[in-house]
Amino acid sequence: MTRFWWFTFLLVAVAAYLLLPGYEHTSPAAAQAPADGDPRFGLVLVPPREPWLGLAQAAGARTIRYQVNWWDIEPSPGRYDWREADAAIRAYRQAGFEVSLILHAPPPWARLVGYDWVPNNLERPWNDPTNFWGRFVFAVAQRYRGQVASYEIFNEPDLPIYWDGSPAQYAQLLAVAARAIRAADPNAHIIMAGMAHWSKPQFAEDVLKALRTMPDAAENGFFFDISAWHWYSNPTDIETRTAWVRDLLARYGMGDKPIWVNETNLPLWGAGGHPIMPMRGYGTPSQQAAFIVQAFTNAFAAGVERVFVFRLDDSDMDERFGLVSNDGLIRPGYTAYATTARWLSHARFVSREQLGDLLITTFRRGTDEHIRVIWNTAPRPMAVWVPAVAAYATLATPDGRELRLTAQPDAGYLLTFDAATSLPEESRPIIGGSPLFLVERVPDPSRPIVEVTPLPALSASTTITLTWHASHPGNVPIVAYDVDVRADNGAWVRYTTTTEPQAIVHGESGHRYAFRITAVDANGNRSLVPPNDAPMAETTIGARLVGRITDLAHRPLPYEPICLRTRCTHTDANGAFVFEALPAGRHILEVPSLGIRRVLTLDNGQEIDLGILTPPQRGGWLRDSDFERLDEAWIASTSRPYRLREPNAGMVLNLPGESSIGQRLTIPATAQDPLLRLRYRSQNGRVRISLLPLDGRRRPPVVIFEGSGTAGKWRTTVLSLEAWRNIPLLLTLSAPDTGTLVQVDFLWVGENVRSQHHFLPFITR
């Protein structure tokens, strides 16, 4: 307490500049976990398709909890339908996730008479053909051997909606499943179903009592490896109830079992679902974001092995649990999840202390990264001097912002903290104020320190010169350097050992190379490499290709497959794509579904931005729309327009002042999204596009576009013609101003090309 000073609310206003949005910060997408991720970060029931898989990866999740229902897999005895489960598990694994599978929901033919959830013949040996549950579980574990890491036996059996049997019957269900899984896949872990707890707080203990009475329970690990629990809405419960669970397990001789919180979250009110008004147990988006950080922090501090947030999207639920809405809106909770994974992946808990109203939880990552997660537990904001352990720190907030801080001598860092908040119908604060991550690096004085000179992102030469600088806090001489290299995403390989502070590495075009340097001092101590296999320098020999794909109205086409000869990718939510590490030479870029094709020649070191690619303008309802010839379809004014050949453009139409050109057309009633596209430029004059309905009624033309441009600069306009379907029209282009010249090219009227698998573009904060 002696190094903390508490300030008045006026000081809060003075210090608030530290967190103003004007400071340099990262976007939510930048606040990602280390590349290898941490399996402690989980999500529940992520849809096994894009964009959800990519969103889960970007958030830092590495384990997915997914449910298969017995009644879907085996709707009638012995007839299995694996299609949906196969596709989901394959999608998760291909996206790099570990799978935790819930087995649930017996079909009617396999139920014990009088029950909805209890299978028949559980008392028989697991491999008895009439023990339908044992047979089913064995079939699942055998099929997914090596693909599913853990099996959870039912979900929330302490709630009547998921289990109508007794605790002893659930214990027997668990034991049968454990025997079947261990026979089919001995490496898989078995999870006792996650307990909801509050409606039947005695249920879990009664299950443990029943397991203890089984003759061979102890030698079989009491038929489960992991104890799972579901704690919602109050982040403090995750810490206090975990201690209670550990005590409960210890009383029955099972205290060494890992504990998972495989469901947690703060559901939202007023987010387009139930409830629309404040209600007990529900919060706001900002409260959900604070909850996410505090839930993970409290869980890791309590020794919880894994934490799963329920869930990524809202799905078809009436309640709004999603970190992302169904239409792609990124909520603050998603960014908070990503920020927490960014800083706490692979971090180990060190200490926890309550200093006044501040709760400070300290983690270490590697041997030099000191991370404190701090939040206010009082219902009022405050400004506080937090002591420093290093000269500099990174301050990160749940919305993904990061700010570089310099410690003040003998004081530390002056930080502002939001007030803790209560949930509806609660009289005391439940959710701590928005947490801060204070990250400092504290080097080991007994080890040398190496700083590698950054390399260019793209290298034009296949010969890479790697240089570095080494120092030693204890002034011990450095006697050697080990140089490790990693090609693409392969393993680290020792490239050379040298006494010089540089090395020459020979690579190949089209590959990415990462480097790390280890210095060895005269005492045999080695410098540290970055945690999580991160490189100290990296470069790509080859080229980088970026661009965007839009439809003809310049709307982005998300998740569109785009291919080079040897690799494919997808556009992102904004229609953008990137190809890294392309070898020098000739490439053919194709978007097969849209008919886009480009031939490119790339050199090492090049970064090429293709800009916006649009589908070819096929069909259309105009004759000679590129003006290569002016045929009889066009009706010209007395001041006859003329054509001029332009380099790289072909024939361009020239409209002198007070001239025009027109053509008849009819837009079919069945046309999909009819558009007009036009390239134009002018010299101090205007171009006008008008439509005259030819329906026999006397009325003036309707001007649908009028624009001007600077000479030499082409502009493109795209206009919707939705309102003009099935009407005979005269389309007219004119240059209405005297003494001017307007140039027009690539006039086109036709149907837009739309992707058939659109997802609404994401909206980020």
PDB file of C-alpha atoms in Angstrom, residues 56-260:
ATOM      1  CA  ALA A  56     -12.300 -18.394 -33.951  1.00  0.00           C
ATOM      2  CA  GLN A  57      -8.673 -18.786 -35.051  1.00  0.00           C
ATOM      3  CA  ALA A  58      -8.090 -15.037 -35.152  1.00  0.00           C
ATOM      4  CA  ALA A  59      -9.512 -14.673 -31.639  1.00  0.00           C
ATOM      5  CA  GLY A  60      -6.912 -17.124 -30.313  1.00  0.00           C
ATOM      6  CA  ALA A  61      -9.183 -20.114 -29.627  1.00  0.00           C
ATOM      7  CA  ARG A  62      -7.500 -23.461 -30.171  1.00  0.00           C
ATOM      8  CA  THR A  63     -10.037 -25.961 -28.762  1.00  0.00           C
ATOM      9  CA  ILE A  64     -13.626 -26.396 -29.948  1.00  0.00           C
ATOM     10  CA  ARG A  65     -16.322 -28.079 -27.848  1.00  0.00           C
ATOM     11  CA  TYR A  66     -18.776 -29.683 -30.251  1.00  0.00           C
ATOM     12  CA  GLN A  67     -21.847 -31.856 -29.638  1.00  0.00           C
ATOM     13  CA  VAL A  68     -23.038 -34.940 -31.480  1.00  0.00           C
ATOM     14  CA  ASN A  69     -26.443 -36.371 -30.679  1.00  0.00           C
ATOM     15  CA  TRP A  70     -26.867 -40.107 -30.605  1.00  0.00           C
ATOM     16  CA  TRP A  71     -30.325 -39.813 -32.184  1.00  0.00           C
ATOM     17  CA  ASP A  72     -28.732 -38.129 -35.230  1.00  0.00           C
ATOM     18  CA  ILE A  73     -25.898 -40.645 -35.609  1.00  0.00           C
ATOM     19  CA  GLU A  74     -27.924 -43.824 -35.020  1.00  0.00           C
ATOM     20  CA  PRO A  75     -31.626 -43.042 -35.615  1.00  0.00           C
ATOM     21  CA  SER A  76     -32.409 -46.765 -35.785  1.00  0.00           C
ATOM     22  CA  PRO A  77     -30.435 -49.720 -34.378  1.00  0.00           C
ATOM     23  CA  GLY A  78     -27.202 -50.342 -36.263  1.00  0.00           C
ATOM     24  CA  ARG A  79     -27.838 -47.718 -38.986  1.00  0.00           C
ATOM     25  CA  TYR A  80     -25.243 -44.966 -38.662  1.00  0.00           C
ATOM     26  CA  ASP A  81     -25.188 -41.589 -40.377  1.00  0.00           C
ATOM     27  CA  TRP A  82     -21.761 -40.004 -39.851  1.00  0.00           C
ATOM     28  CA  ARG A  83     -21.944 -37.336 -42.544  1.00  0.00           C
ATOM     29  CA  GLU A  84     -22.560 -34.239 -40.426  1.00  0.00           C
ATOM     30  CA  ALA A  85     -20.183 -35.253 -37.632  1.00  0.00           C
ATOM     31  CA  ASP A  86     -17.455 -36.266 -40.104  1.00  0.00           C
ATOM     32  CA  ALA A  87     -17.687 -32.933 -41.915  1.00  0.00           C
ATOM     33  CA  ALA A  88     -17.581 -30.904 -38.694  1.00  0.00           C
ATOM     34  CA  ILE A  89     -14.643 -32.740 -37.142  1.00  0.00           C
ATOM     35  CA  ARG A  90     -12.742 -32.625 -40.419  1.00  0.00           C
ATOM     36  CA  ALA A  91     -13.345 -28.865 -40.719  1.00  0.00           C
ATOM     37  CA  TYR A  92     -12.175 -28.214 -37.142  1.00  0.00           C
ATOM     38  CA  ARG A  93      -9.022 -30.277 -37.551  1.00  0.00           C
ATOM     39  CA  GLN A  94      -8.157 -28.749 -40.911  1.00  0.00           C
ATOM     40  CA  ALA A  95      -8.495 -25.314 -39.302  1.00  0.00           C
ATOM     41  CA  GLY A  96      -6.022 -26.352 -36.574  1.00  0.00           C
ATOM     42  CA  PHE A  97      -8.381 -26.877 -33.640  1.00  0.00           C
ATOM     43  CA  GLU A  98      -8.355 -29.585 -30.998  1.00  0.00           C
ATOM     44  CA  VAL A  99     -11.820 -31.175 -30.725  1.00  0.00           C
ATOM     45  CA  SER A 100     -13.640 -31.888 -27.461  1.00  0.00           C
ATOM     46  CA  LEU A 101     -16.755 -33.893 -28.324  1.00  0.00           C
ATOM     47  CA  ILE A 102     -19.963 -34.024 -26.285  1.00  0.00           C
ATOM     48  CA  LEU A 103     -21.887 -37.329 -26.586  1.00  0.00           C
ATOM     49  CA  HIS A 104     -25.560 -36.811 -25.819  1.00  0.00           C
ATOM     50  CA  ALA A 105     -29.222 -37.495 -26.613  1.00  0.00           C
ATOM     51  CA  PRO A 106     -30.228 -41.195 -26.867  1.00  0.00           C
ATOM     52  CA  PRO A 107     -32.700 -42.074 -29.648  1.00  0.00           C
ATOM     53  CA  PRO A 108     -36.169 -43.242 -28.571  1.00  0.00           C
ATOM     54  CA  TRP A 109     -35.452 -46.884 -29.448  1.00  0.00           C
ATOM     55  CA  ALA A 110     -32.494 -47.006 -26.998  1.00  0.00           C
ATOM     56  CA  ARG A 111     -34.140 -45.370 -23.964  1.00  0.00           C
ATOM     57  CA  LEU A 112     -35.034 -46.996 -20.677  1.00  0.00           C
ATOM     58  CA  VAL A 113     -38.810 -47.221 -20.422  1.00  0.00           C
ATOM     59  CA  GLY A 114     -40.227 -44.144 -18.695  1.00  0.00           C
ATOM     60  CA  TYR A 115     -37.189 -41.949 -19.346  1.00  0.00           C
ATOM     61  CA  ASP A 116     -36.262 -39.413 -22.030  1.00  0.00           C
ATOM     62  CA  TRP A 117     -32.508 -39.364 -21.431  1.00  0.00           C
ATOM     63  CA  VAL A 118     -31.455 -42.621 -19.743  1.00  0.00           C
ATOM     64  CA  PRO A 119     -30.315 -45.389 -22.125  1.00  0.00           C
ATOM     65  CA  ASN A 120     -31.533 -48.941 -21.591  1.00  0.00           C
ATOM     66  CA  ASN A 121     -29.360 -51.798 -20.278  1.00  0.00           C
ATOM     67  CA  LEU A 122     -26.664 -49.613 -18.723  1.00  0.00           C
ATOM     68  CA  GLU A 123     -26.114 -52.222 -16.012  1.00  0.00           C
ATOM     69  CA  ARG A 124     -24.837 -54.745 -18.549  1.00  0.00           C
ATOM     70  CA  PRO A 125     -21.133 -54.959 -19.583  1.00  0.00           C
ATOM     71  CA  TRP A 126     -20.162 -52.126 -21.886  1.00  0.00           C
ATOM     72  CA  ASN A 127     -19.458 -54.522 -24.757  1.00  0.00           C
ATOM     73  CA  ASP A 128     -22.678 -56.513 -24.362  1.00  0.00           C
ATOM     74  CA  PRO A 129     -24.554 -56.121 -27.714  1.00  0.00           C
ATOM     75  CA  THR A 130     -27.672 -55.063 -25.798  1.00  0.00           C
ATOM     76  CA  ASN A 131     -25.839 -52.256 -23.971  1.00  0.00           C
ATOM     77  CA  PHE A 132     -26.724 -49.848 -26.752  1.00  0.00           C
ATOM     78  CA  TRP A 133     -24.957 -46.896 -25.129  1.00  0.00           C
ATOM     79  CA  GLY A 134     -21.665 -48.787 -24.800  1.00  0.00           C
ATOM     80  CA  ARG A 135     -21.909 -49.962 -28.404  1.00  0.00           C
ATOM     81  CA  PHE A 136     -22.579 -46.430 -29.666  1.00  0.00           C
ATOM     82  CA  VAL A 137     -19.770 -44.804 -27.660  1.00  0.00           C
ATOM     83  CA  PHE A 138     -17.282 -47.435 -28.837  1.00  0.00           C
ATOM     84  CA  ALA A 139     -18.317 -46.839 -32.463  1.00  0.00           C
ATOM     85  CA  VAL A 140     -17.767 -43.078 -32.097  1.00  0.00           C
ATOM     86  CA  ALA A 141     -14.402 -43.372 -30.334  1.00  0.00           C
ATOM     87  CA  GLN A 142     -13.194 -45.981 -32.806  1.00  0.00           C
ATOM     88  CA  ARG A 143     -14.187 -43.835 -35.807  1.00  0.00           C
ATOM     89  CA  TYR A 144     -12.562 -40.671 -34.446  1.00  0.00           C
ATOM     90  CA  ARG A 145      -9.510 -42.272 -32.852  1.00  0.00           C
ATOM     91  CA  GLY A 146      -6.669 -39.774 -33.031  1.00  0.00           C
ATOM     92  CA  GLN A 147      -9.034 -37.033 -34.253  1.00  0.00           C
ATOM     93  CA  VAL A 148     -10.992 -36.237 -31.075  1.00  0.00           C
ATOM     94  CA  ALA A 149      -8.885 -35.391 -28.027  1.00  0.00           C
ATOM     95  CA  SER A 150     -11.576 -35.665 -25.352  1.00  0.00           C
ATOM     96  CA  TYR A 151     -15.128 -36.930 -24.891  1.00  0.00           C
ATOM     97  CA  GLU A 152     -17.646 -35.290 -22.578  1.00  0.00           C
ATOM     98  CA  ILE A 153     -20.382 -37.636 -21.412  1.00  0.00           C
ATOM     99  CA  PHE A 154     -23.652 -35.710 -21.721  1.00  0.00           C
ATOM    100  CA  ASN A 155     -24.184 -32.052 -20.883  1.00  0.00           C
ATOM    101  CA  GLU A 156     -25.469 -30.572 -17.595  1.00  0.00           C
ATOM    102  CA  PRO A 157     -27.067 -33.749 -16.198  1.00  0.00           C
ATOM    103  CA  ASP A 158     -27.959 -31.769 -13.077  1.00  0.00           C
ATOM    104  CA  LEU A 159     -30.669 -30.021 -15.145  1.00  0.00           C
ATOM    105  CA  PRO A 160     -33.918 -31.939 -15.818  1.00  0.00           C
ATOM    106  CA  ILE A 161     -34.003 -30.726 -19.436  1.00  0.00           C
ATOM    107  CA  TYR A 162     -30.853 -32.787 -20.161  1.00  0.00           C
ATOM    108  CA  TRP A 163     -31.119 -35.734 -17.719  1.00  0.00           C
ATOM    109  CA  ASP A 164     -34.082 -37.288 -15.962  1.00  0.00           C
ATOM    110  CA  GLY A 165     -32.226 -40.106 -14.231  1.00  0.00           C
ATOM    111  CA  SER A 166     -30.594 -40.273 -10.805  1.00  0.00           C
ATOM    112  CA  PRO A 167     -26.963 -39.373  -9.989  1.00  0.00           C
ATOM    113  CA  ALA A 168     -26.245 -43.114  -9.669  1.00  0.00           C
ATOM    114  CA  GLN A 169     -27.645 -43.755 -13.148  1.00  0.00           C
ATOM    115  CA  TYR A 170     -25.462 -40.981 -14.537  1.00  0.00           C
ATOM    116  CA  ALA A 171     -22.438 -42.528 -12.787  1.00  0.00           C
ATOM    117  CA  GLN A 172     -23.227 -45.828 -14.532  1.00  0.00           C
ATOM    118  CA  LEU A 173     -23.610 -43.998 -17.882  1.00  0.00           C
ATOM    119  CA  LEU A 174     -20.191 -42.425 -17.313  1.00  0.00           C
ATOM    120  CA  ALA A 175     -18.544 -45.699 -16.374  1.00  0.00           C
ATOM    121  CA  VAL A 176     -19.877 -47.509 -19.456  1.00  0.00           C
ATOM    122  CA  ALA A 177     -18.693 -44.681 -21.708  1.00  0.00           C
ATOM    123  CA  ALA A 178     -15.249 -44.612 -20.081  1.00  0.00           C
ATOM    124  CA  ARG A 179     -14.718 -48.344 -20.624  1.00  0.00           C
ATOM    125  CA  ALA A 180     -15.856 -48.114 -24.254  1.00  0.00           C
ATOM    126  CA  ILE A 181     -13.675 -45.062 -25.041  1.00  0.00           C
ATOM    127  CA  ARG A 182     -10.572 -46.538 -23.424  1.00  0.00           C
ATOM    128  CA  ALA A 183     -11.063 -49.728 -25.403  1.00  0.00           C
ATOM    129  CA  ALA A 184     -11.352 -47.800 -28.682  1.00  0.00           C
ATOM    130  CA  ASP A 185      -8.918 -44.906 -28.091  1.00  0.00           C
ATOM    131  CA  PRO A 186      -6.743 -45.158 -24.951  1.00  0.00           C
ATOM    132  CA  ASN A 187      -5.245 -41.700 -25.580  1.00  0.00           C
ATOM    133  CA  ALA A 188      -8.559 -39.846 -25.452  1.00  0.00           C
ATOM    134  CA  HIS A 189      -9.562 -38.052 -22.252  1.00  0.00           C
ATOM    135  CA  ILE A 190     -12.948 -38.544 -20.588  1.00  0.00           C
ATOM    136  CA  ILE A 191     -14.819 -35.564 -19.161  1.00  0.00           C
ATOM    137  CA  MET A 192     -17.553 -35.809 -16.560  1.00  0.00           C
ATOM    138  CA  ALA A 193     -20.373 -33.694 -17.976  1.00  0.00           C
ATOM    139  CA  GLY A 194     -20.156 -29.967 -17.281  1.00  0.00           C
ATOM    140  CA  MET A 195     -22.413 -29.188 -14.334  1.00  0.00           C
ATOM    141  CA  ALA A 196     -24.756 -26.192 -14.177  1.00  0.00           C
ATOM    142  CA  HIS A 197     -24.693 -26.633 -10.375  1.00  0.00           C
ATOM    143  CA  TRP A 198     -27.063 -24.010  -9.042  1.00  0.00           C
ATOM    144  CA  SER A 199     -30.396 -25.833  -9.469  1.00  0.00           C
ATOM    145  CA  LYS A 200     -29.118 -29.133  -7.981  1.00  0.00           C
ATOM    146  CA  PRO A 201     -25.942 -28.329  -6.052  1.00  0.00           C
ATOM    147  CA  GLN A 202     -25.812 -31.836  -4.528  1.00  0.00           C
ATOM    148  CA  PHE A 203     -25.977 -33.699  -7.841  1.00  0.00           C
ATOM    149  CA  ALA A 204     -22.233 -33.730  -8.618  1.00  0.00           C
ATOM    150  CA  GLU A 205     -21.310 -34.949  -5.156  1.00  0.00           C
ATOM    151  CA  ASP A 206     -23.895 -37.726  -5.386  1.00  0.00           C
ATOM    152  CA  VAL A 207     -22.295 -38.818  -8.671  1.00  0.00           C
ATOM    153  CA  LEU A 208     -18.887 -38.976  -6.966  1.00  0.00           C
ATOM    154  CA  LYS A 209     -20.382 -41.027  -4.144  1.00  0.00           C
ATOM    155  CA  ALA A 210     -21.859 -43.473  -6.650  1.00  0.00           C
ATOM    156  CA  LEU A 211     -18.548 -43.777  -8.505  1.00  0.00           C
ATOM    157  CA  ARG A 212     -16.742 -44.557  -5.236  1.00  0.00           C
ATOM    158  CA  THR A 213     -19.024 -47.548  -4.649  1.00  0.00           C
ATOM    159  CA  MET A 214     -18.079 -49.261  -7.928  1.00  0.00           C
ATOM    160  CA  PRO A 215     -15.668 -52.129  -7.239  1.00  0.00           C
ATOM    161  CA  ASP A 216     -13.001 -51.230  -9.816  1.00  0.00           C
ATOM    162  CA  ALA A 217     -13.513 -47.467  -9.836  1.00  0.00           C
ATOM    163  CA  ALA A 218     -10.179 -46.481  -8.257  1.00  0.00           C
ATOM    164  CA  GLU A 219      -8.084 -48.611 -10.602  1.00  0.00           C
ATOM    165  CA  ASN A 220      -9.972 -47.060 -13.543  1.00  0.00           C
ATOM    166  CA  GLY A 221      -9.422 -43.507 -12.409  1.00  0.00           C
ATOM    167  CA  PHE A 222     -13.061 -43.303 -11.235  1.00  0.00           C
ATOM    168  CA  PHE A 223     -14.040 -43.379 -14.924  1.00  0.00           C
ATOM    169  CA  PHE A 224     -13.222 -39.779 -15.748  1.00  0.00           C
ATOM    170  CA  ASP A 225     -10.110 -37.680 -16.330  1.00  0.00           C
ATOM    171  CA  ILE A 226     -11.486 -34.125 -16.206  1.00  0.00           C
ATOM    172  CA  SER A 227     -14.097 -32.389 -14.059  1.00  0.00           C
ATOM    173  CA  ALA A 228     -16.070 -29.763 -16.029  1.00  0.00           C
ATOM    174  CA  TRP A 229     -18.228 -26.889 -14.794  1.00  0.00           C
ATOM    175  CA  HIS A 230     -20.355 -24.060 -16.169  1.00  0.00           C
ATOM    176  CA  TRP A 231     -20.177 -20.690 -14.434  1.00  0.00           C
ATOM    177  CA  TYR A 232     -21.962 -17.678 -15.939  1.00  0.00           C
ATOM    178  CA  SER A 233     -22.459 -13.948 -15.317  1.00  0.00           C
ATOM    179  CA  ASN A 234     -20.273 -13.532 -12.209  1.00  0.00           C
ATOM    180  CA  PRO A 235     -16.531 -13.748 -12.958  1.00  0.00           C
ATOM    181  CA  THR A 236     -15.700 -14.112  -9.263  1.00  0.00           C
ATOM    182  CA  ASP A 237     -17.577 -17.435  -9.199  1.00  0.00           C
ATOM    183  CA  ILE A 238     -14.952 -18.935 -11.473  1.00  0.00           C
ATOM    184  CA  GLU A 239     -12.321 -18.454  -8.804  1.00  0.00           C
ATOM    185  CA  THR A 240     -14.345 -19.222  -5.674  1.00  0.00           C
ATOM    186  CA  ARG A 241     -16.299 -22.155  -7.092  1.00  0.00           C
ATOM    187  CA  THR A 242     -13.148 -23.714  -8.555  1.00  0.00           C
ATOM    188  CA  ALA A 243     -11.721 -23.805  -5.040  1.00  0.00           C
ATOM    189  CA  TRP A 244     -14.958 -25.469  -3.897  1.00  0.00           C
ATOM    190  CA  VAL A 245     -14.734 -28.050  -6.715  1.00  0.00           C
ATOM    191  CA  ARG A 246     -11.133 -28.859  -5.852  1.00  0.00           C
ATOM    192  CA  ASP A 247     -12.103 -29.421  -2.234  1.00  0.00           C
ATOM    193  CA  LEU A 248     -15.040 -31.597  -3.319  1.00  0.00           C
ATOM    194  CA  LEU A 249     -12.832 -33.792  -5.514  1.00  0.00           C
ATOM    195  CA  ALA A 250     -10.197 -34.065  -2.776  1.00  0.00           C
ATOM    196  CA  ARG A 251     -12.794 -35.333  -0.274  1.00  0.00           C
ATOM    197  CA  TYR A 252     -13.458 -38.308  -2.562  1.00  0.00           C
ATOM    198  CA  GLY A 253      -9.822 -39.038  -3.402  1.00  0.00           C
ATOM    199  CA  MET A 254      -9.975 -37.379  -6.818  1.00  0.00           C
ATOM    200  CA  GLY A 255      -8.199 -34.126  -6.046  1.00  0.00           C
ATOM    201  CA  ASP A 256      -5.611 -34.502  -8.810  1.00  0.00           C
ATOM    202  CA  LYS A 257      -8.225 -34.298 -11.596  1.00  0.00           C
ATOM    203  CA  PRO A 258      -7.887 -31.267 -13.895  1.00  0.00           C
ATOM    204  CA  ILE A 259     -10.788 -28.815 -13.791  1.00  0.00           C
ATOM    205  CA  TRP A 260     -12.239 -27.256 -16.933  1.00  0.00           C
TER     206      TRP A 260
END
